[in-house]
Amino acid sequence: MAAPRILRALTTAFVAFGLLCLPATAASANSTDVDDFSYASWDAHYRVGLDDAGRATMTVTEELVARFPDADQNRGIVRGLATSYEGAGLDTRILSVTDGEGEPVPYETETDDGVLYVMTGDDSYVRGLTTYVIEYEMRDVVLAAESGVDEFYWDLLPLDSTQAVERFDATITVDDALATALTGATSCYQGFSGDDASCAVEGPTDSADGVEFRVGSAERAAGDGMTVAIGFDAGTVVQPPARLPNPVTDVGPMLATAGTLGLAIASWVAVGTFAKRRRTASGIVVAQYDVPDDLPPLLAGALLPRATAVIPAQIVHLAVRGMLRIEEGPAPERPRLRRLSGGRAPDALDGEAMDALFLGTGDTGVVDIPDASETFAARMGVLKKLGEKQAAARGFTERRRAPVAVALGWIAIALAVAALAVAIWGVASGRLSAIPALLVAAFGAFLVLAASLYAFARHTVLTPEGARHHEYLQGVEEFIRVAEEDRLRMLQSYSGAERRPDGSANVVHVYELLLPYAILFGREDEWARVLETAYAFEQHGPAWIGDGRTPGFRPTLAAFALSTSSASTYTSPSTGTSSSFGGSTGGGFSGGGGGGGFSGGR
């Protein structure tokens, strides 16, 4: 009922805008509003009875006398009738539309938002007093009220109306089968929606068809309605199945959907558990103070689930290995890389990294890390992917499905399909109360299907050899994490540690080699402070970072870690994303009992 009113408002607004663009005389001649008329009288006869199944039926005859203006404004009226009441369909059917002489009147019907619209007339204009007799039927109009009685509670006039009624009269005839169950309780309410002012009900009086009740009124404003309530003994009328509680169709799909979402979440957790379990080899982590040459940061990053700054770690790795030097660039956050001669690539991936970093530099061998470059970002993204491909090629990773996740995914899909089928069956059987369950089940099925794409996919997990290397890297992180005195004690206990002539371990050399891996673990800040302390003790700075043209240029390791962190963004080309959010709030309207409907002009 709200939709036609909104459409009419929009139409009126556009018409008004167009009229402003016309000369004043033309606007005056064409200024019309199809709702600008009234009803001289509104007479309705309701015949309420029972069918063979004991369900309520109703046949209604409305005789509406419209008072149209003496101008080419209207082609007919629009009468809106309810199609549902308290969760059940009314099976509203138009039997006939005639004029005051009983002659057929052309009409069309259209259903929208729970209202059946009867649009009378054709392209011919009508003027003055015009009579329309609309006959229609409904069923299930008697409700089992919460008060413990059966009740015919009905809006006799449309509360969503734009026409005043000069006189209103309604007769409700209850057939003999129902009349014997009357409780004697009747009520009448009048006014706008929500008003509780009372009005008089005449009856019951005997008639040839049963007993009659009558309500009437003088002039009523547009939207000023009348509602009647007539009580019957409880259980007199058989209620439609759609109005009876049915947890299977109304609640069951919602509970099942909640279960499917829980299973979908569990399948995602199962994927993570599967990947985590595959990272365990012996389960024993021993602190390690060095990393083998065949495990550069590009490769190690593919084995560590939390590794993010893989490219900065690889750059520092190449620097401490003597293959390049990090110098001051055009800005503090944009360092310069200089290729050094004589450096040896410990691993083939290191050579690939050098080629990618210094691509196109020619004989100069100098590159400034750009502040923003799609080309450089793409190159670094390819380099990072190369490390992941090498991890698979060397037998450290493989693509596998998580068996538990797949099983949970199939169970979730089966449960979602069952919930959706039950909800569809409930709505198809006429249960309007099952519509929320259908919406929930449909949305849940969509989410489950989307989640199953992840649960059924092959995921990159570690092989037994990859798990062994992962535990080794965990030992490196353990060495970086512990206190200084513990690290020194570990170094002295290893026979393979580099030593000075006095027999002590060459701490600076070991610590430098571990800096790239500290970056992988996200511990570059604390490890940089450890290195600064070691350099201060040795009274020299790092040979792999500095500016050969500027004597004394020794940026702190912490500053360098901050500057290289920007390079971590250069692992894939940047992409722009946008999102829009929309929403609106507004008022609405509500009716009283069943019926009522809509009235307007055409």
XYZ file of C-alpha atoms in Angstrom:
602
model
C 0.000 0.000 0.000
C 2.901 2.354 0.586
C 4.396 1.770 -2.859
C 1.515 3.254 -4.906
C 1.379 6.244 -2.607
C 5.106 6.870 -3.024
C 4.832 6.454 -6.795
C 1.950 8.888 -6.908
C 3.958 11.367 -4.844
C 6.905 11.082 -7.237
C 4.608 11.445 -10.241
C 3.003 14.504 -8.720
C 6.421 16.023 -8.024
C 7.583 15.540 -11.611
C 4.298 16.876 -12.946
C 4.652 19.920 -10.728
C 8.218 20.439 -11.974
C 7.011 20.243 -15.571
C 4.202 22.670 -14.925
C 6.669 25.238 -13.620
C 8.290 25.189 -17.043
C 4.996 25.980 -18.835
C 3.221 29.310 -19.227
C 0.862 30.155 -16.389
C -2.255 29.689 -18.534
C -1.200 26.252 -19.731
C -0.352 25.132 -16.200
C -3.735 26.261 -14.961
C -5.518 24.368 -17.716
C -3.664 21.073 -17.055
C -3.314 21.063 -13.262
C -5.055 17.795 -12.266
C -4.805 15.182 -9.530
C -6.554 11.853 -10.078
C -7.001 11.472 -6.306
C -8.865 14.762 -6.031
C -12.406 13.410 -5.677
C -14.641 11.968 -2.945
C -17.197 9.216 -2.397
C -20.800 10.310 -2.081
C -21.546 6.932 -0.473
C -19.775 3.699 0.442
C -22.043 0.687 1.055
C -20.640 -2.754 1.786
C -22.254 -6.122 2.484
C -20.121 -8.847 4.065
C -21.429 -12.462 4.074
C -19.333 -14.638 6.417
C -19.731 -18.417 6.568
C -17.983 -21.793 6.649
C -16.936 -24.118 3.842
C -17.065 -27.911 3.941
C -13.678 -28.035 5.681
C -14.852 -25.721 8.455
C -12.715 -22.802 7.315
C -14.116 -19.284 7.152
C -15.281 -17.821 3.844
C -16.462 -14.348 2.978
C -18.166 -12.778 -0.022
C -18.205 -8.979 -0.179
C -20.210 -6.615 -2.337
C -19.118 -2.981 -2.254
C -21.187 -0.281 -3.939
C -19.068 2.852 -4.249
C -20.506 6.073 -5.632
C -17.635 8.315 -6.648
C -18.101 12.058 -6.993
C -15.715 13.062 -9.813
C -15.127 16.677 -10.869
C -16.795 17.945 -14.023
C -13.506 17.853 -15.953
C -11.310 15.382 -17.809
C -9.482 14.191 -14.704
C -10.435 10.583 -13.903
C -10.893 7.393 -15.880
C -12.030 5.360 -12.884
C -11.084 4.337 -9.343
C -8.436 2.082 -7.836
C -9.525 -0.251 -5.025
C -6.849 -2.144 -3.110
C -7.742 -5.368 -1.283
C -5.680 -7.327 1.234
C -4.268 -10.655 0.069
C -3.048 -11.960 3.449
C -4.051 -11.786 7.096
C -2.131 -12.908 10.162
C 0.342 -15.110 8.332
C -2.086 -16.769 5.922
C -3.125 -15.941 2.384
C -6.728 -14.813 1.888
C -7.058 -16.207 -1.648
C -8.647 -12.898 -2.692
C -10.597 -13.199 -5.954
C -12.529 -10.584 -7.917
C -15.913 -11.929 -9.002
C -17.254 -8.945 -10.930
C -17.099 -5.183 -11.396
C -20.312 -3.515 -12.621
C -21.952 -0.122 -12.673
C -25.189 0.982 -10.990
C -27.229 -0.672 -13.702
C -25.481 -4.010 -13.421
C -23.497 -3.526 -16.621
C -19.874 -4.767 -16.638
C -17.167 -2.167 -16.069
C -13.748 -2.809 -17.626
C -10.996 -3.340 -15.052
C -7.473 -4.610 -14.585
C -5.814 -6.158 -11.547
C -2.289 -5.964 -10.235
C -0.716 -7.393 -7.082
C 2.009 -5.503 -5.248
C 3.326 -5.676 -1.680
C 0.469 -7.826 -0.372
C -2.323 -5.811 -2.007
C -4.532 -6.732 -4.965
C -5.288 -3.527 -6.891
C -8.503 -3.334 -8.932
C -8.135 -0.554 -11.521
C -11.486 0.248 -13.116
C -12.257 2.019 -16.393
C -10.505 2.415 -19.695
C -9.180 5.418 -21.618
C -12.524 7.260 -21.381
C -12.919 10.020 -18.817
C -15.743 9.855 -16.273
C -17.452 12.847 -14.631
C -19.843 13.497 -11.809
C -21.524 10.729 -9.779
C -20.324 7.324 -10.992
C -21.267 4.009 -9.391
C -18.931 1.005 -9.082
C -20.105 -2.324 -7.666
C -17.167 -4.605 -6.827
C -17.854 -8.165 -5.744
C -15.045 -10.316 -4.381
C -14.464 -13.272 -2.105
C -11.907 -14.244 0.517
C -11.285 -17.099 2.919
C -9.727 -17.589 6.370
C -11.016 -14.201 7.565
C -11.828 -15.422 11.099
C -8.878 -15.517 13.476
C -8.252 -17.636 16.583
C -7.515 -14.706 18.880
C -5.122 -14.802 21.827
C -8.048 -13.900 24.080
C -9.338 -17.466 23.684
C -12.151 -16.901 21.183
C -12.505 -16.979 17.414
C -12.956 -13.496 16.046
C -13.977 -11.697 12.865
C -11.878 -8.552 13.263
C -12.028 -6.481 10.101
C -11.249 -3.007 8.782
C -14.339 -1.970 6.839
C -12.814 1.159 5.298
C -9.338 1.541 3.809
C -7.002 3.294 6.213
C -4.690 4.105 3.323
C -7.138 6.270 1.399
C -6.977 9.710 -0.204
C -10.745 10.299 -0.514
C -13.316 11.418 2.010
C -16.536 9.405 2.329
C -19.764 11.421 2.694
C -21.789 8.431 3.998
C -20.748 4.929 5.024
C -22.896 1.870 5.731
C -21.818 -1.757 6.223
C -23.793 -4.933 6.886
C -22.155 -8.132 8.146
C -24.247 -11.272 7.646
C -23.184 -14.369 9.606
C -24.597 -17.632 8.235
C -26.532 -20.083 10.401
C -23.555 -22.413 10.945
C -21.561 -19.601 12.501
C -24.464 -17.833 14.159
C -24.950 -20.648 16.673
C -21.391 -20.033 17.947
C -21.698 -16.280 18.538
C -20.479 -15.263 21.980
C -22.492 -12.052 22.001
C -19.346 -9.946 22.263
C -19.058 -7.280 19.569
C -16.993 -4.116 19.310
C -16.536 -1.253 16.891
C -13.577 1.134 16.644
C -13.273 4.275 14.559
C -10.675 6.855 13.681
C -7.282 6.878 12.078
C -4.792 4.023 12.408
C -4.137 3.334 16.079
C -7.151 5.235 17.409
C -9.402 3.342 19.835
C -12.542 5.488 19.844
C -15.650 3.294 19.980
C -18.658 3.220 17.678
C -22.004 1.462 17.762
C -22.765 -1.997 16.359
C -26.425 -2.764 15.626
C -27.414 -6.420 15.947
C -27.541 -9.254 15.841
C -30.832 -9.275 13.979
C -32.329 -12.237 12.179
C -32.268 -12.353 8.390
C -33.056 -14.883 5.689
C -29.357 -15.858 5.471
C -28.539 -15.891 9.191
C -27.987 -12.955 11.531
C -26.885 -9.450 10.659
C -24.758 -6.736 12.245
C -24.676 -3.185 10.971
C -22.374 -0.211 11.420
C -22.710 3.139 9.750
C -21.454 6.664 9.805
C -21.919 10.094 8.355
C -19.027 11.854 6.618
C -15.546 10.471 7.252
C -12.237 12.041 6.244
C -9.704 10.270 4.057
C -8.029 7.541 6.117
C -10.618 7.773 8.920
C -11.722 4.159 9.160
C -14.097 1.852 10.987
C -13.222 -1.579 12.366
C -15.648 -4.218 13.655
C -14.930 -7.228 15.899
C -17.413 -10.097 16.328
C -16.644 -12.992 18.691
C -17.317 -16.724 18.255
C -16.706 -19.703 20.507
C -13.134 -20.936 20.461
C -12.531 -23.659 17.889
C -15.572 -22.802 15.814
C -13.474 -22.083 12.743
C -10.713 -24.324 11.409
C -7.583 -22.239 10.993
C -5.434 -22.619 7.870
C -2.242 -24.649 8.321
C -0.196 -21.519 7.580
C -1.588 -19.875 10.713
C -0.892 -22.791 13.040
C 2.489 -23.111 14.778
C 4.895 -25.301 12.836
C 8.430 -25.289 14.238
C 9.614 -27.507 11.393
C 9.027 -24.856 8.713
C 9.179 -21.676 10.782
C 12.069 -22.335 13.165
C 13.752 -25.492 11.903
C 15.427 -23.905 8.854
C 16.823 -21.112 11.032
C 18.316 -23.557 13.530
C 19.669 -25.687 10.699
C 21.185 -22.613 9.065
C 22.892 -21.699 12.322
C 24.316 -25.209 12.360
C 25.523 -24.938 8.771
C 27.306 -21.675 9.511
C 28.924 -23.285 12.530
C 30.107 -26.171 10.371
C 31.396 -23.748 7.741
C 33.407 -21.890 10.370
C 34.663 -25.221 11.709
C 35.820 -26.175 8.202
C 37.901 -22.995 8.012
C 39.378 -23.752 11.427
C 40.128 -27.276 10.203
C 42.121 -25.833 7.285
C 44.229 -23.769 9.686
C 44.704 -26.722 12.022
C 45.735 -28.917 9.098
C 48.322 -26.360 7.928
C 49.627 -25.903 11.478
C 49.953 -29.635 12.018
C 51.924 -29.960 8.787
C 54.477 -27.447 10.150
C 55.523 -29.867 12.880
C 58.365 -32.324 12.273
C 59.862 -33.563 15.534
C 58.114 -31.033 17.746
C 61.451 -30.091 19.320
C 62.858 -26.605 18.708
C 66.571 -26.091 19.348
C 68.051 -22.569 19.302
C 70.163 -21.996 16.144
C 72.686 -19.205 15.624
C 73.142 -19.525 11.848
C 71.137 -20.286 8.702
C 72.314 -22.535 5.851
C 73.218 -20.858 2.558
C 70.474 -22.772 0.749
C 67.743 -21.152 2.888
C 67.754 -17.462 1.834
C 64.946 -15.173 3.054
C 63.007 -15.578 -0.202
C 62.797 -19.305 0.468
C 62.473 -19.049 4.248
C 59.599 -16.587 3.868
C 57.609 -19.235 2.002
C 57.933 -21.555 5.023
C 56.966 -19.037 7.695
C 53.213 -18.321 8.031
C 53.738 -14.856 9.535
C 56.536 -13.625 7.268
C 55.597 -10.285 5.693
C 58.705 -8.207 4.881
C 60.273 -10.833 2.651
C 61.763 -8.406 0.094
C 63.450 -6.128 2.711
C 64.845 -9.223 4.397
C 66.265 -10.449 1.084
C 67.858 -7.047 0.394
C 69.577 -7.025 3.798
C 70.625 -10.639 3.250
C 72.336 -9.677 -0.016
C 73.992 -6.710 1.718
C 75.475 -8.628 4.658
C 76.662 -11.280 2.188
C 78.677 -8.617 0.349
C 76.700 -8.581 -2.898
C 75.385 -5.026 -2.562
C 75.675 -1.987 -0.300
C 72.786 0.042 1.064
C 73.446 3.776 0.780
C 71.627 6.989 1.541
C 69.146 7.774 -1.215
C 67.179 10.863 -2.285
C 65.083 10.614 0.881
C 65.491 8.806 4.222
C 62.661 6.401 3.350
C 64.110 5.701 -0.121
C 67.556 4.052 0.242
C 69.889 3.460 -2.696
C 71.293 0.037 -3.585
C 74.757 -0.344 -5.139
C 75.958 -3.588 -6.690
C 79.360 -4.715 -5.395
C 81.828 -6.653 -7.451
C 83.212 -9.910 -6.241
C 80.157 -10.924 -4.258
C 79.118 -14.555 -4.413
C 75.493 -15.635 -4.536
C 75.148 -18.344 -1.842
C 71.958 -19.651 -3.513
C 70.484 -19.461 -7.001
C 67.588 -17.426 -5.563
C 70.091 -14.791 -4.441
C 71.248 -14.400 -8.029
C 67.626 -14.090 -9.185
C 67.079 -11.416 -6.558
C 70.127 -9.422 -7.725
C 68.924 -9.551 -11.316
C 65.455 -8.366 -10.322
C 66.766 -5.519 -8.152
C 69.273 -4.192 -10.677
C 67.315 -4.867 -13.836
C 68.133 -2.272 -16.489
C 70.864 -0.501 -14.479
C 73.577 -1.374 -16.989
C 77.156 -0.866 -15.891
C 76.305 1.545 -13.072
C 74.751 -1.101 -10.846
C 72.908 1.527 -8.812
C 69.154 1.653 -8.145
C 67.033 3.917 -5.949
C 64.141 2.132 -4.265
C 61.201 4.105 -5.665
C 58.570 5.692 -3.475
C 55.755 4.401 -5.710
C 56.265 2.382 -8.856
C 53.899 -0.154 -10.391
C 56.759 -1.627 -12.424
C 59.040 -2.101 -9.419
C 56.133 -3.454 -7.364
C 55.305 -6.004 -10.052
C 58.949 -7.072 -10.262
C 59.184 -7.577 -6.512
C 55.884 -9.468 -6.555
C 57.264 -11.850 -9.164
C 60.411 -12.254 -7.070
C 58.414 -13.147 -3.963
C 56.339 -15.632 -5.969
C 59.600 -17.156 -7.238
C 60.554 -17.966 -3.656
C 57.215 -19.709 -3.155
C 57.636 -21.667 -6.386
C 61.137 -22.716 -5.371
C 59.814 -23.931 -2.005
C 57.504 -26.264 -3.908
C 60.167 -27.261 -6.448
C 62.632 -28.178 -3.698
C 60.036 -30.339 -1.959
C 59.383 -28.040 0.993
C 55.713 -27.297 0.232
C 52.841 -28.969 -1.590
C 49.184 -28.300 -2.388
C 46.809 -30.474 -0.367
C 43.182 -30.489 0.732
C 42.357 -30.640 4.419
C 40.359 -33.913 4.813
C 38.437 -32.779 7.898
C 37.565 -29.453 6.273
C 36.234 -31.228 3.177
C 34.070 -33.537 5.294
C 32.680 -30.633 7.326
C 32.056 -28.681 4.144
C 29.957 -31.466 2.622
C 27.952 -31.866 5.827
C 27.337 -28.091 5.920
C 26.157 -28.086 2.296
C 23.805 -31.035 2.887
C 22.329 -29.360 5.958
C 21.969 -26.024 4.114
C 20.153 -27.708 1.214
C 17.817 -29.484 3.641
C 17.065 -26.235 5.488
C 16.393 -24.429 2.226
C 14.123 -27.218 0.967
C 12.053 -27.237 4.163
C 11.723 -23.438 4.077
C 10.662 -23.480 0.411
C 8.098 -26.170 1.170
C 6.745 -24.089 4.052
C 6.301 -20.985 1.896
C 4.862 -23.005 -1.007
C 2.243 -24.430 1.348
C 1.034 -20.908 2.084
C 2.821 -20.279 5.377
C 3.734 -16.613 5.366
C 5.395 -17.203 8.737
C 7.935 -19.371 6.908
C 9.145 -16.470 4.753
C 11.707 -15.247 7.347
C 13.021 -18.805 7.621
C 13.318 -18.972 3.833
C 15.281 -15.729 3.702
C 17.621 -16.900 6.468
C 18.067 -20.320 4.848
C 18.772 -18.800 1.430
C 21.338 -16.383 2.852
C 22.904 -19.159 4.918
C 23.131 -21.438 1.871
C 24.925 -18.692 -0.037
C 27.434 -18.204 2.793
C 28.009 -21.950 3.100
C 28.639 -22.322 -0.618
C 31.070 -19.417 -0.512
C 32.833 -20.905 2.523
C 33.044 -24.313 0.871
C 35.216 -22.862 -1.894
C 37.888 -22.322 0.755
C 37.261 -25.624 2.537
C 37.442 -27.663 -0.687
C 40.434 -25.827 -2.141
C 43.971 -27.169 -2.177
C 46.131 -25.234 0.279
C 49.870 -24.801 0.425
C 51.222 -26.828 3.355
C 54.663 -28.003 4.362
C 56.052 -31.383 3.480
C 58.000 -33.354 6.132
C 61.213 -31.804 4.760
C 59.645 -28.354 4.822
C 58.491 -28.932 8.409
C 62.086 -29.795 9.376
C 63.320 -26.514 7.900
C 60.471 -24.662 9.592
C 61.516 -26.002 12.989
C 65.074 -24.951 12.205
C 63.886 -21.391 11.501
C 61.939 -21.468 14.753
C 65.240 -22.252 16.452
C 66.760 -19.161 14.792
C 63.897 -17.054 16.129
C 64.454 -18.536 19.569
C 68.118 -17.494 19.418
C 67.096 -13.950 18.398
C 64.474 -13.775 21.147
C 66.524 -14.815 24.191
C 68.573 -12.471 26.367
C 72.098 -11.402 25.398
C 73.876 -13.517 27.991
C 71.957 -16.584 26.843
C 72.939 -15.936 23.233
C 76.623 -15.608 24.138
C 76.461 -18.822 26.149
C 74.896 -20.615 23.137
C 77.611 -19.314 20.817
C 80.404 -20.457 23.081
C 78.830 -23.910 23.226
C 78.850 -24.395 19.462
C 82.063 -25.738 18.013
C 81.273 -24.284 14.604
C 81.012 -20.652 15.735
C 83.548 -18.204 14.235
C 86.090 -17.183 16.808
C 88.531 -14.358 17.330
C 92.175 -15.024 17.985
C 91.443 -14.860 21.698
C 88.980 -17.700 21.324
C 85.765 -15.694 21.711
C 82.987 -15.900 19.132
C 82.814 -13.277 16.364
C 79.469 -12.006 17.596
C 79.088 -9.161 15.077
C 79.475 -11.461 12.082
C 76.913 -13.931 13.427
C 74.483 -11.197 14.379
C 74.718 -9.553 10.936
C 73.892 -12.789 9.175
C 70.767 -13.182 11.314
C 69.434 -9.650 10.740
C 67.516 -10.629 7.533
C 65.748 -13.387 9.443
C 64.971 -11.052 12.335
C 63.155 -8.932 9.732
C 61.206 -12.022 8.606
C 60.186 -12.681 12.224
C 59.186 -9.039 12.758
C 61.982 -8.548 15.295
C 64.115 -6.124 13.276
C 63.832 -3.283 15.804
C 65.141 -5.225 18.787
C 67.798 -6.999 16.692
C 68.963 -3.658 15.287
C 69.523 -2.444 18.844
C 71.472 -5.610 19.596
C 73.674 -4.976 16.543
C 74.215 -1.322 17.457
C 75.438 -2.404 20.865
C 77.791 -4.920 19.247
C 79.123 -2.311 16.773
C 79.686 0.155 19.606
C 81.672 -2.470 21.491
C 83.766 -3.207 18.364
C 84.107 0.550 17.672
C 83.053 0.308 14.005
C 79.878 0.303 11.967
C 78.506 -2.130 9.421
C 80.517 -2.408 6.223
C 77.453 -3.327 4.192
C 75.556 -0.107 4.839
C 76.879 3.357 4.192
C 77.825 6.004 1.641
C 81.265 5.698 0.117
C 81.228 9.436 -0.743
C 80.303 10.703 2.722
C 82.875 9.941 5.429
C 81.294 8.948 8.707
C 77.869 8.132 7.237
C 76.544 5.481 9.585
C 72.729 5.485 9.898
C 71.557 3.438 12.835
C 70.265 -0.043 12.224
C 66.909 0.959 13.674
C 66.607 3.763 11.126
C 67.529 1.345 8.361
C 64.925 -1.162 9.531
C 62.347 1.603 9.387
C 63.410 2.630 5.889
C 63.396 -0.875 4.474
C 59.994 -1.595 5.939
C 58.567 0.569 3.171
C 59.979 -1.873 0.652
C 57.654 -4.530 2.007
C 54.855 -2.796 0.161
C 56.592 -3.645 -3.116
C 55.452 -7.246 -3.234
C 52.501 -6.770 -5.581
C 51.135 -3.986 -7.758
C 48.918 -1.531 -5.922
C 45.240 -1.667 -6.733
C 42.503 0.833 -5.978
C 39.388 -0.286 -4.202
C 36.241 1.608 -3.571
C 33.107 0.905 -1.713
C 29.907 2.708 -1.274
C 27.445 2.418 1.484
C 23.858 3.475 1.195
C 20.977 3.514 3.553
C 17.848 5.462 4.372
C 15.370 5.782 7.227
C 11.777 6.833 7.128
C 8.309 6.390 8.549
C 5.501 4.100 7.533
C 1.923 3.220 8.431
C 0.048 0.374 10.004
C -3.477 -0.963 9.681
C -5.900 -2.292 12.242
C -7.391 -5.742 11.629
C -7.607 -7.580 8.348
C -9.019 -6.031 5.191
C -8.992 -2.278 4.832
C -6.852 -1.946 1.744
C -6.425 1.118 -0.424
C -8.521 3.590 -2.332
C -7.454 6.095 -4.970
C -8.177 7.495 -8.384
C -7.185 6.511 -11.863
